[in-house]
PDB file of C-alpha atoms in Angstrom:
ATOM      1  CA  UNK A 264      51.355 -46.998  -4.207  1.00  0.00           C
ATOM      2  CA  UNK A 265      48.856 -46.105  -7.156  1.00  0.00           C
ATOM      3  CA  UNK A 266      48.053 -43.024  -4.703  1.00  0.00           C
ATOM      4  CA  UNK A 267      52.124 -42.064  -4.245  1.00  0.00           C
ATOM      5  CA  UNK A 268      52.424 -42.464  -7.970  1.00  0.00           C
ATOM      6  CA  UNK A 269      49.330 -39.862  -9.148  1.00  0.00           C
ATOM      7  CA  UNK A 270      50.784 -37.667  -6.367  1.00  0.00           C
ATOM      8  CA  UNK A 271      53.942 -37.627  -7.794  1.00  0.00           C
ATOM      9  CA  UNK A 272      52.396 -37.016 -11.487  1.00  0.00           C
ATOM     10  CA  UNK A 273      50.134 -33.897  -9.526  1.00  0.00           C
ATOM     11  CA  UNK A 274      52.979 -32.812  -8.468  1.00  0.00           C
ATOM     12  CA  UNK A 275      55.556 -32.847 -11.631  1.00  0.00           C
ATOM     13  CA  UNK A 276      52.533 -31.733 -13.941  1.00  0.00           C
ATOM     14  CA  UNK A 277      52.346 -27.952 -11.934  1.00  0.00           C
ATOM     15  CA  UNK A 278      56.255 -27.663 -11.924  1.00  0.00           C
ATOM     16  CA  UNK A 279      56.244 -28.480 -15.369  1.00  0.00           C
ATOM     17  CA  UNK A 280      53.897 -25.471 -15.895  1.00  0.00           C
ATOM     18  CA  UNK A 281      56.359 -23.164 -14.052  1.00  0.00           C
ATOM     19  CA  UNK A 282      59.066 -24.609 -15.583  1.00  0.00           C
ATOM     20  CA  UNK A 283      57.654 -23.923 -19.313  1.00  0.00           C
ATOM     21  CA  UNK A 284      56.789 -20.342 -18.177  1.00  0.00           C
ATOM     22  CA  UNK A 285      60.251 -19.635 -16.271  1.00  0.00           C
ATOM     23  CA  UNK A 286      61.988 -20.964 -19.641  1.00  0.00           C
ATOM     24  CA  UNK A 287      60.232 -18.466 -21.890  1.00  0.00           C
ATOM     25  CA  UNK A 288      61.462 -15.628 -19.602  1.00  0.00           C
ATOM     26  CA  UNK A 289      64.713 -17.095 -18.483  1.00  0.00           C
ATOM     27  CA  UNK A 290      68.160 -16.530 -19.920  1.00  0.00           C
ATOM     28  CA  UNK A 291      69.862 -19.706 -21.210  1.00  0.00           C
ATOM     29  CA  UNK A 292      73.602 -19.741 -21.700  1.00  0.00           C
ATOM     30  CA  UNK A 293      73.247 -22.950 -23.825  1.00  0.00           C
ATOM     31  CA  UNK A 294      70.574 -22.242 -25.657  1.00  0.00           C
ATOM     32  CA  UNK A 295      72.640 -19.111 -27.202  1.00  0.00           C
ATOM     33  CA  UNK A 296      74.163 -19.140 -30.682  1.00  0.00           C
ATOM     34  CA  UNK A 297      78.300 -18.852 -30.764  1.00  0.00           C
ATOM     35  CA  UNK A 298      77.805 -15.641 -32.187  1.00  0.00           C
ATOM     36  CA  UNK A 299      76.151 -14.316 -29.127  1.00  0.00           C
ATOM     37  CA  UNK A 300      78.148 -16.214 -26.950  1.00  0.00           C
ATOM     38  CA  UNK A 301      81.208 -13.668 -28.237  1.00  0.00           C
ATOM     39  CA  UNK A 302      84.869 -14.933 -28.971  1.00  0.00           C
ATOM     40  CA  UNK A 303      87.163 -17.071 -26.876  1.00  0.00           C
ATOM     41  CA  UNK A 304      87.794 -15.466 -23.866  1.00  0.00           C
ATOM     42  CA  UNK A 305      91.245 -14.193 -22.417  1.00  0.00           C
ATOM     43  CA  UNK A 306      90.608 -15.255 -18.836  1.00  0.00           C
ATOM     44  CA  UNK A 307      90.522 -18.870 -18.858  1.00  0.00           C
ATOM     45  CA  UNK A 308      86.753 -20.457 -17.894  1.00  0.00           C
ATOM     46  CA  UNK A 309      85.725 -23.645 -16.722  1.00  0.00           C
ATOM     47  CA  UNK A 310      82.630 -25.745 -18.427  1.00  0.00           C
ATOM     48  CA  UNK A 311      79.418 -24.338 -17.193  1.00  0.00           C
ATOM     49  CA  UNK A 312      77.430 -26.385 -20.028  1.00  0.00           C
ATOM     50  CA  UNK A 313      77.755 -27.962 -23.533  1.00  0.00           C
ATOM     51  CA  UNK A 314      76.546 -26.932 -26.546  1.00  0.00           C
ATOM     52  CA  UNK A 315      75.412 -30.462 -27.746  1.00  0.00           C
ATOM     53  CA  UNK A 316      71.580 -31.242 -30.008  1.00  0.00           C
ATOM     54  CA  UNK A 317      71.931 -34.447 -27.942  1.00  0.00           C
ATOM     55  CA  UNK A 318      69.003 -34.503 -25.409  1.00  0.00           C
ATOM     56  CA  UNK A 319      70.949 -35.044 -22.326  1.00  0.00           C
ATOM     57  CA  UNK A 320      71.844 -33.394 -19.169  1.00  0.00           C
ATOM     58  CA  UNK A 321      74.621 -33.921 -16.545  1.00  0.00           C
ATOM     59  CA  UNK A 322      73.555 -34.504 -12.648  1.00  0.00           C
ATOM     60  CA  UNK A 323      76.437 -33.597 -10.662  1.00  0.00           C
ATOM     61  CA  UNK A 324      76.813 -34.230  -6.656  1.00  0.00           C
ATOM     62  CA  UNK A 325      79.247 -32.354  -4.243  1.00  0.00           C
ATOM     63  CA  UNK A 326      79.913 -34.047  -1.297  1.00  0.00           C
ATOM     64  CA  UNK A 327      81.977 -32.750   1.350  1.00  0.00           C
ATOM     65  CA  UNK A 328      79.819 -32.932   4.701  1.00  0.00           C
ATOM     66  CA  UNK A 329      77.590 -35.857   5.873  1.00  0.00           C
ATOM     67  CA  UNK A 330      76.854 -39.190   3.904  1.00  0.00           C
ATOM     68  CA  UNK A 331      74.209 -40.558   5.317  1.00  0.00           C
ATOM     69  CA  UNK A 332      71.762 -39.668   2.448  1.00  0.00           C
ATOM     70  CA  UNK A 333      74.622 -41.145  -0.023  1.00  0.00           C
ATOM     71  CA  UNK A 334      72.996 -44.481  -0.711  1.00  0.00           C
ATOM     72  CA  UNK A 335      69.621 -43.326  -1.128  1.00  0.00           C
ATOM     73  CA  UNK A 336      70.586 -41.373  -3.858  1.00  0.00           C
ATOM     74  CA  UNK A 337      72.687 -43.965  -5.341  1.00  0.00           C
ATOM     75  CA  UNK A 338      69.194 -46.307  -4.846  1.00  0.00           C
ATOM     76  CA  UNK A 339      67.144 -43.686  -6.437  1.00  0.00           C
ATOM     77  CA  UNK A 340      69.225 -42.763  -9.371  1.00  0.00           C
ATOM     78  CA  UNK A 341      69.288 -46.981  -9.972  1.00  0.00           C
ATOM     79  CA  UNK A 342      65.803 -47.227 -10.058  1.00  0.00           C
ATOM     80  CA  UNK A 343      65.207 -44.159 -13.037  1.00  0.00           C
ATOM     81  CA  UNK A 344      68.802 -46.194 -14.560  1.00  0.00           C
ATOM     82  CA  UNK A 345      70.346 -42.589 -14.192  1.00  0.00           C
ATOM     83  CA  UNK A 346      73.838 -42.009 -14.073  1.00  0.00           C
ATOM     84  CA  UNK A 347      75.507 -38.933 -12.628  1.00  0.00           C
ATOM     85  CA  UNK A 348      78.710 -37.173 -11.165  1.00  0.00           C
ATOM     86  CA  UNK A 349      79.790 -37.213  -7.716  1.00  0.00           C
ATOM     87  CA  UNK A 350      82.803 -34.532  -6.513  1.00  0.00           C
ATOM     88  CA  UNK A 351      84.137 -35.527  -3.250  1.00  0.00           C
ATOM     89  CA  UNK A 352      86.514 -33.707  -1.023  1.00  0.00           C
ATOM     90  CA  UNK A 353      89.570 -35.123   0.155  1.00  0.00           C
ATOM     91  CA  UNK A 354      88.112 -35.546   3.931  1.00  0.00           C
ATOM     92  CA  UNK A 355      84.910 -37.112   2.617  1.00  0.00           C
ATOM     93  CA  UNK A 356      87.143 -39.675   0.866  1.00  0.00           C
ATOM     94  CA  UNK A 357      88.733 -40.174   4.108  1.00  0.00           C
ATOM     95  CA  UNK A 358      85.617 -40.872   6.300  1.00  0.00           C
ATOM     96  CA  UNK A 359      83.709 -42.782   3.362  1.00  0.00           C
ATOM     97  CA  UNK A 360      86.082 -45.090   1.498  1.00  0.00           C
ATOM     98  CA  UNK A 361      83.400 -47.759   0.991  1.00  0.00           C
ATOM     99  CA  UNK A 362      80.881 -45.169  -0.479  1.00  0.00           C
ATOM    100  CA  UNK A 363      83.410 -44.080  -2.746  1.00  0.00           C
ATOM    101  CA  UNK A 364      83.946 -47.445  -4.102  1.00  0.00           C
ATOM    102  CA  UNK A 365      80.176 -48.023  -4.311  1.00  0.00           C
ATOM    103  CA  UNK A 366      79.577 -44.790  -6.245  1.00  0.00           C
ATOM    104  CA  UNK A 367      82.248 -46.334  -9.049  1.00  0.00           C
ATOM    105  CA  UNK A 368      80.582 -49.720  -8.952  1.00  0.00           C
ATOM    106  CA  UNK A 369      77.213 -48.512  -9.666  1.00  0.00           C
ATOM    107  CA  UNK A 370      78.500 -46.870 -12.396  1.00  0.00           C
ATOM    108  CA  UNK A 371      78.762 -43.375 -11.580  1.00  0.00           C
ATOM    109  CA  UNK A 372      81.559 -41.164 -12.210  1.00  0.00           C
ATOM    110  CA  UNK A 373      84.102 -39.882  -9.183  1.00  0.00           C
ATOM    111  CA  UNK A 374      85.654 -36.327  -9.446  1.00  0.00           C
ATOM    112  CA  UNK A 375      87.950 -33.957  -6.980  1.00  0.00           C
ATOM    113  CA  UNK A 376      86.331 -31.211  -5.520  1.00  0.00           C
ATOM    114  CA  UNK A 377      89.392 -30.932  -3.227  1.00  0.00           C
ATOM    115  CA  UNK A 378      91.263 -32.045  -0.734  1.00  0.00           C
ATOM    116  CA  UNK A 379      90.172 -29.209   2.252  1.00  0.00           C
ATOM    117  CA  UNK A 380      87.848 -27.421   0.574  1.00  0.00           C
ATOM    118  CA  UNK A 381      89.655 -24.235   0.337  1.00  0.00           C
ATOM    119  CA  UNK A 382      89.700 -20.808  -1.233  1.00  0.00           C
ATOM    120  CA  UNK A 383      91.552 -21.646  -4.444  1.00  0.00           C
ATOM    121  CA  UNK A 384      91.290 -17.597  -5.280  1.00  0.00           C
ATOM    122  CA  UNK A 385      93.692 -17.400  -2.199  1.00  0.00           C
ATOM    123  CA  UNK A 386      96.191 -20.662  -3.078  1.00  0.00           C
ATOM    124  CA  UNK A 387      99.466 -20.227  -5.406  1.00  0.00           C
ATOM    125  CA  UNK A 388      99.946 -22.786  -8.059  1.00  0.00           C
ATOM    126  CA  UNK A 389     102.017 -25.107  -5.726  1.00  0.00           C
ATOM    127  CA  UNK A 390      99.318 -25.325  -3.082  1.00  0.00           C
ATOM    128  CA  UNK A 391      96.315 -25.818  -5.917  1.00  0.00           C
ATOM    129  CA  UNK A 392      98.083 -28.670  -7.479  1.00  0.00           C
ATOM    130  CA  UNK A 393      99.117 -30.065  -3.839  1.00  0.00           C
ATOM    131  CA  UNK A 394      94.938 -29.748  -3.724  1.00  0.00           C
ATOM    132  CA  UNK A 395      93.991 -31.301  -6.493  1.00  0.00           C
ATOM    133  CA  UNK A 396      96.600 -34.074  -6.248  1.00  0.00           C
ATOM    134  CA  UNK A 397      96.099 -35.447  -2.674  1.00  0.00           C
ATOM    135  CA  UNK A 398      92.560 -36.423  -3.693  1.00  0.00           C
ATOM    136  CA  UNK A 399      93.111 -37.651  -6.960  1.00  0.00           C
ATOM    137  CA  UNK A 400      95.861 -40.284  -5.584  1.00  0.00           C
ATOM    138  CA  UNK A 401      92.770 -40.728  -2.852  1.00  0.00           C
ATOM    139  CA  UNK A 402      90.141 -41.815  -5.428  1.00  0.00           C
ATOM    140  CA  UNK A 403      92.834 -43.434  -7.522  1.00  0.00           C
ATOM    141  CA  UNK A 404      94.018 -45.733  -4.398  1.00  0.00           C
ATOM    142  CA  UNK A 405      90.233 -46.722  -3.809  1.00  0.00           C
ATOM    143  CA  UNK A 406      88.870 -47.265  -7.280  1.00  0.00           C
ATOM    144  CA  UNK A 407      91.606 -47.502  -9.577  1.00  0.00           C
ATOM    145  CA  UNK A 408      90.912 -44.697 -12.031  1.00  0.00           C
ATOM    146  CA  UNK A 409      92.072 -41.364 -13.065  1.00  0.00           C
ATOM    147  CA  UNK A 410      89.876 -38.595 -11.764  1.00  0.00           C
ATOM    148  CA  UNK A 411      89.214 -36.353 -14.909  1.00  0.00           C
ATOM    149  CA  UNK A 412      86.745 -33.530 -13.398  1.00  0.00           C
ATOM    150  CA  UNK A 413      87.225 -30.831 -10.726  1.00  0.00           C
ATOM    151  CA  UNK A 414      84.875 -28.315  -8.864  1.00  0.00           C
ATOM    152  CA  UNK A 415      86.073 -25.977  -7.204  1.00  0.00           C
ATOM    153  CA  UNK A 416      84.102 -25.339  -3.603  1.00  0.00           C
ATOM    154  CA  UNK A 417      82.037 -22.106  -3.290  1.00  0.00           C
ATOM    155  CA  UNK A 418      82.379 -22.436  -7.444  1.00  0.00           C
ATOM    156  CA  UNK A 419      85.366 -20.223  -7.269  1.00  0.00           C
ATOM    157  CA  UNK A 420      88.110 -20.045  -9.651  1.00  0.00           C
ATOM    158  CA  UNK A 421      90.935 -17.979 -11.561  1.00  0.00           C
ATOM    159  CA  UNK A 422      93.730 -18.375 -13.871  1.00  0.00           C
ATOM    160  CA  UNK A 423      95.929 -20.287 -11.940  1.00  0.00           C
ATOM    161  CA  UNK A 424      93.284 -22.894 -11.117  1.00  0.00           C
ATOM    162  CA  UNK A 425      92.352 -23.759 -14.572  1.00  0.00           C
ATOM    163  CA  UNK A 426      95.820 -24.022 -15.794  1.00  0.00           C
ATOM    164  CA  UNK A 427      96.938 -26.124 -13.638  1.00  0.00           C
ATOM    165  CA  UNK A 428      93.818 -28.003 -13.982  1.00  0.00           C
ATOM    166  CA  UNK A 429      94.783 -28.496 -17.752  1.00  0.00           C
ATOM    167  CA  UNK A 430      98.471 -29.480 -17.163  1.00  0.00           C
ATOM    168  CA  UNK A 431      96.977 -32.208 -14.783  1.00  0.00           C
ATOM    169  CA  UNK A 432      94.830 -33.103 -18.161  1.00  0.00           C
ATOM    170  CA  UNK A 433      91.619 -32.548 -16.045  1.00  0.00           C
ATOM    171  CA  UNK A 434      89.005 -30.176 -16.897  1.00  0.00           C
ATOM    172  CA  UNK A 435      87.182 -27.195 -14.118  1.00  0.00           C
ATOM    173  CA  UNK A 436      83.240 -27.742 -14.080  1.00  0.00           C
ATOM    174  CA  UNK A 437      81.124 -25.917 -13.156  1.00  0.00           C
ATOM    175  CA  UNK A 438      76.628 -25.769 -13.267  1.00  0.00           C
ATOM    176  CA  UNK A 439      74.432 -23.587 -15.653  1.00  0.00           C
ATOM    177  CA  UNK A 440      71.279 -24.475 -13.526  1.00  0.00           C
ATOM    178  CA  UNK A 441      71.801 -24.515  -9.606  1.00  0.00           C
ATOM    179  CA  UNK A 442      69.070 -26.535  -7.533  1.00  0.00           C
ATOM    180  CA  UNK A 443      70.177 -24.208  -4.632  1.00  0.00           C
ATOM    181  CA  UNK A 444      69.162 -27.580  -2.384  1.00  0.00           C
ATOM    182  CA  UNK A 445      71.591 -26.875   0.150  1.00  0.00           C
ATOM    183  CA  UNK A 446      69.441 -23.609   1.246  1.00  0.00           C
ATOM    184  CA  UNK A 447      66.947 -26.043   3.182  1.00  0.00           C
ATOM    185  CA  UNK A 448      64.014 -25.207   0.442  1.00  0.00           C
ATOM    186  CA  UNK A 449      61.525 -27.711   0.192  1.00  0.00           C
ATOM    187  CA  UNK A 450      61.545 -30.572  -2.703  1.00  0.00           C
ATOM    188  CA  UNK A 451      58.970 -28.617  -4.964  1.00  0.00           C
ATOM    189  CA  UNK A 452      61.266 -25.725  -4.818  1.00  0.00           C
ATOM    190  CA  UNK A 453      64.542 -27.350  -5.737  1.00  0.00           C
ATOM    191  CA  UNK A 454      62.787 -29.251  -8.481  1.00  0.00           C
ATOM    192  CA  UNK A 455      61.271 -26.230  -9.933  1.00  0.00           C
ATOM    193  CA  UNK A 456      64.982 -24.781  -9.864  1.00  0.00           C
ATOM    194  CA  UNK A 457      65.773 -27.651 -12.159  1.00  0.00           C
ATOM    195  CA  UNK A 458      63.190 -27.872 -14.613  1.00  0.00           C
ATOM    196  CA  UNK A 459      63.021 -24.222 -14.634  1.00  0.00           C
ATOM    197  CA  UNK A 460      66.072 -23.642 -16.202  1.00  0.00           C
ATOM    198  CA  UNK A 461      67.450 -27.100 -17.488  1.00  0.00           C
ATOM    199  CA  UNK A 462      68.050 -27.347 -20.675  1.00  0.00           C
ATOM    200  CA  UNK A 463      70.219 -29.924 -23.783  1.00  0.00           C
ATOM    201  CA  UNK A 464      73.735 -29.808 -22.383  1.00  0.00           C
ATOM    202  CA  UNK A 465      73.284 -28.328 -18.749  1.00  0.00           C
ATOM    203  CA  UNK A 466      74.837 -29.405 -15.769  1.00  0.00           C
ATOM    204  CA  UNK A 467      73.088 -29.498 -12.807  1.00  0.00           C
ATOM    205  CA  UNK A 468      74.496 -28.789  -9.376  1.00  0.00           C
ATOM    206  CA  UNK A 469      73.250 -31.150  -6.426  1.00  0.00           C
ATOM    207  CA  UNK A 470      74.832 -31.824  -2.960  1.00  0.00           C
ATOM    208  CA  UNK A 471      74.528 -35.058  -1.548  1.00  0.00           C
ATOM    209  CA  UNK A 472      73.500 -33.879   2.338  1.00  0.00           C
ATOM    210  CA  UNK A 473      70.590 -31.518   1.774  1.00  0.00           C
ATOM    211  CA  UNK A 474      67.753 -31.287   3.985  1.00  0.00           C
ATOM    212  CA  UNK A 475      65.206 -32.372   0.855  1.00  0.00           C
ATOM    213  CA  UNK A 476      67.164 -34.034  -1.754  1.00  0.00           C
ATOM    214  CA  UNK A 477      66.044 -37.275  -1.135  1.00  0.00           C
ATOM    215  CA  UNK A 478      62.488 -36.215  -1.842  1.00  0.00           C
ATOM    216  CA  UNK A 479      63.497 -33.800  -4.930  1.00  0.00           C
ATOM    217  CA  UNK A 480      65.545 -36.394  -6.627  1.00  0.00           C
ATOM    218  CA  UNK A 481      62.839 -38.799  -8.141  1.00  0.00           C
ATOM    219  CA  UNK A 482      60.764 -35.548  -9.055  1.00  0.00           C
ATOM    220  CA  UNK A 483      63.300 -34.161 -10.815  1.00  0.00           C
ATOM    221  CA  UNK A 484      64.059 -37.554 -12.731  1.00  0.00           C
ATOM    222  CA  UNK A 485      60.617 -37.607 -13.964  1.00  0.00           C
ATOM    223  CA  UNK A 486      60.745 -34.161 -15.088  1.00  0.00           C
ATOM    224  CA  UNK A 487      63.557 -34.208 -16.700  1.00  0.00           C
ATOM    225  CA  UNK A 488      62.063 -37.727 -18.696  1.00  0.00           C
ATOM    226  CA  UNK A 489      58.876 -35.773 -19.278  1.00  0.00           C
ATOM    227  CA  UNK A 490      61.151 -32.798 -20.573  1.00  0.00           C
ATOM    228  CA  UNK A 491      62.665 -35.409 -22.854  1.00  0.00           C
ATOM    229  CA  UNK A 492      65.986 -34.925 -21.109  1.00  0.00           C
ATOM    230  CA  UNK A 493      68.225 -38.017 -19.852  1.00  0.00           C
ATOM    231  CA  UNK A 494      70.591 -37.639 -16.691  1.00  0.00           C
ATOM    232  CA  UNK A 495      74.148 -38.675 -17.801  1.00  0.00           C
ATOM    233  CA  UNK A 496      77.718 -38.384 -16.205  1.00  0.00           C
ATOM    234  CA  UNK A 497      80.040 -35.767 -17.135  1.00  0.00           C
ATOM    235  CA  UNK A 498      81.985 -37.663 -19.427  1.00  0.00           C
ATOM    236  CA  UNK A 499      79.104 -38.655 -21.573  1.00  0.00           C
ATOM    237  CA  UNK A 500      78.540 -34.345 -21.738  1.00  0.00           C
ATOM    238  CA  UNK A 501      81.574 -32.634 -21.948  1.00  0.00           C
ATOM    239  CA  UNK A 502      83.766 -32.886 -25.307  1.00  0.00           C
ATOM    240  CA  UNK A 503      86.927 -34.143 -24.882  1.00  0.00           C
ATOM    241  CA  UNK A 504      88.658 -32.680 -27.981  1.00  0.00           C
ATOM    242  CA  UNK A 505      88.320 -30.176 -30.744  1.00  0.00           C
ATOM    243  CA  UNK A 506      86.552 -27.363 -28.614  1.00  0.00           C
ATOM    244  CA  UNK A 507      86.496 -23.750 -27.228  1.00  0.00           C
ATOM    245  CA  UNK A 508      84.915 -22.577 -24.398  1.00  0.00           C
ATOM    246  CA  UNK A 509      83.368 -19.159 -25.350  1.00  0.00           C
ATOM    247  CA  UNK A 510      82.670 -16.231 -22.821  1.00  0.00           C
ATOM    248  CA  UNK A 511      79.590 -17.563 -21.068  1.00  0.00           C
ATOM    249  CA  UNK A 512      81.753 -20.534 -20.009  1.00  0.00           C
ATOM    250  CA  UNK A 513      79.708 -22.645 -22.750  1.00  0.00           C
ATOM    251  CA  UNK A 514      81.801 -25.263 -24.582  1.00  0.00           C
ATOM    252  CA  UNK A 515      81.467 -25.780 -28.488  1.00  0.00           C
ATOM    253  CA  UNK A 516      82.863 -27.894 -30.966  1.00  0.00           C
ATOM    254  CA  UNK A 517      85.367 -26.139 -33.425  1.00  0.00           C
TER     255      UNK A 517
END
């Protein structure tokens, strides 16, 4: 155990050095002042990150194909006392009803990731509403809770989607920190992708069944702690009222 801890510390130290350099040269939307970000856009935008002084960042996991690593992800999050948000596709919910319940019972937030994982830019308002509502009903039947947050497959959105979500009292959530875990990259690369960009108010994208998520997640959580950041659910970060979303997708208080 001592050897493993020392190994983690050495890896984290190396990654944090790279992250520090990347943080200096990277353009981070959430760190920009409102004046630079610009006025409220005419095109409707999802929330990419939140302008906040709180030392928090939201961990999110998309679940569509595969579930065998989800239980271990929950165990790791418990071990580090971190809560997250899981965006679930309808057919994943159908195949894994007990996991859906366990995600909620362990204190994590369940979000909507569409029913069939379509390209929403090709759907009209009626089909958009059907896709979203179907998953909301499935999740409520299993957990008893309403769904507040939606993430579009492929990160694809338009005014029809965001307007439809608004009518359903839901918010469209993107991300400003992409772990790129779906590319099959190493745990070290995943960790570097996150720690090199994450800031206060960031929304981090992971996938529940990516190749090296189980190795990377502890490294990320240790790294966040070393940077003074706490991993939280979206409802502990995203503003619910008196806000606007600027041209860069940054949610800001009015």
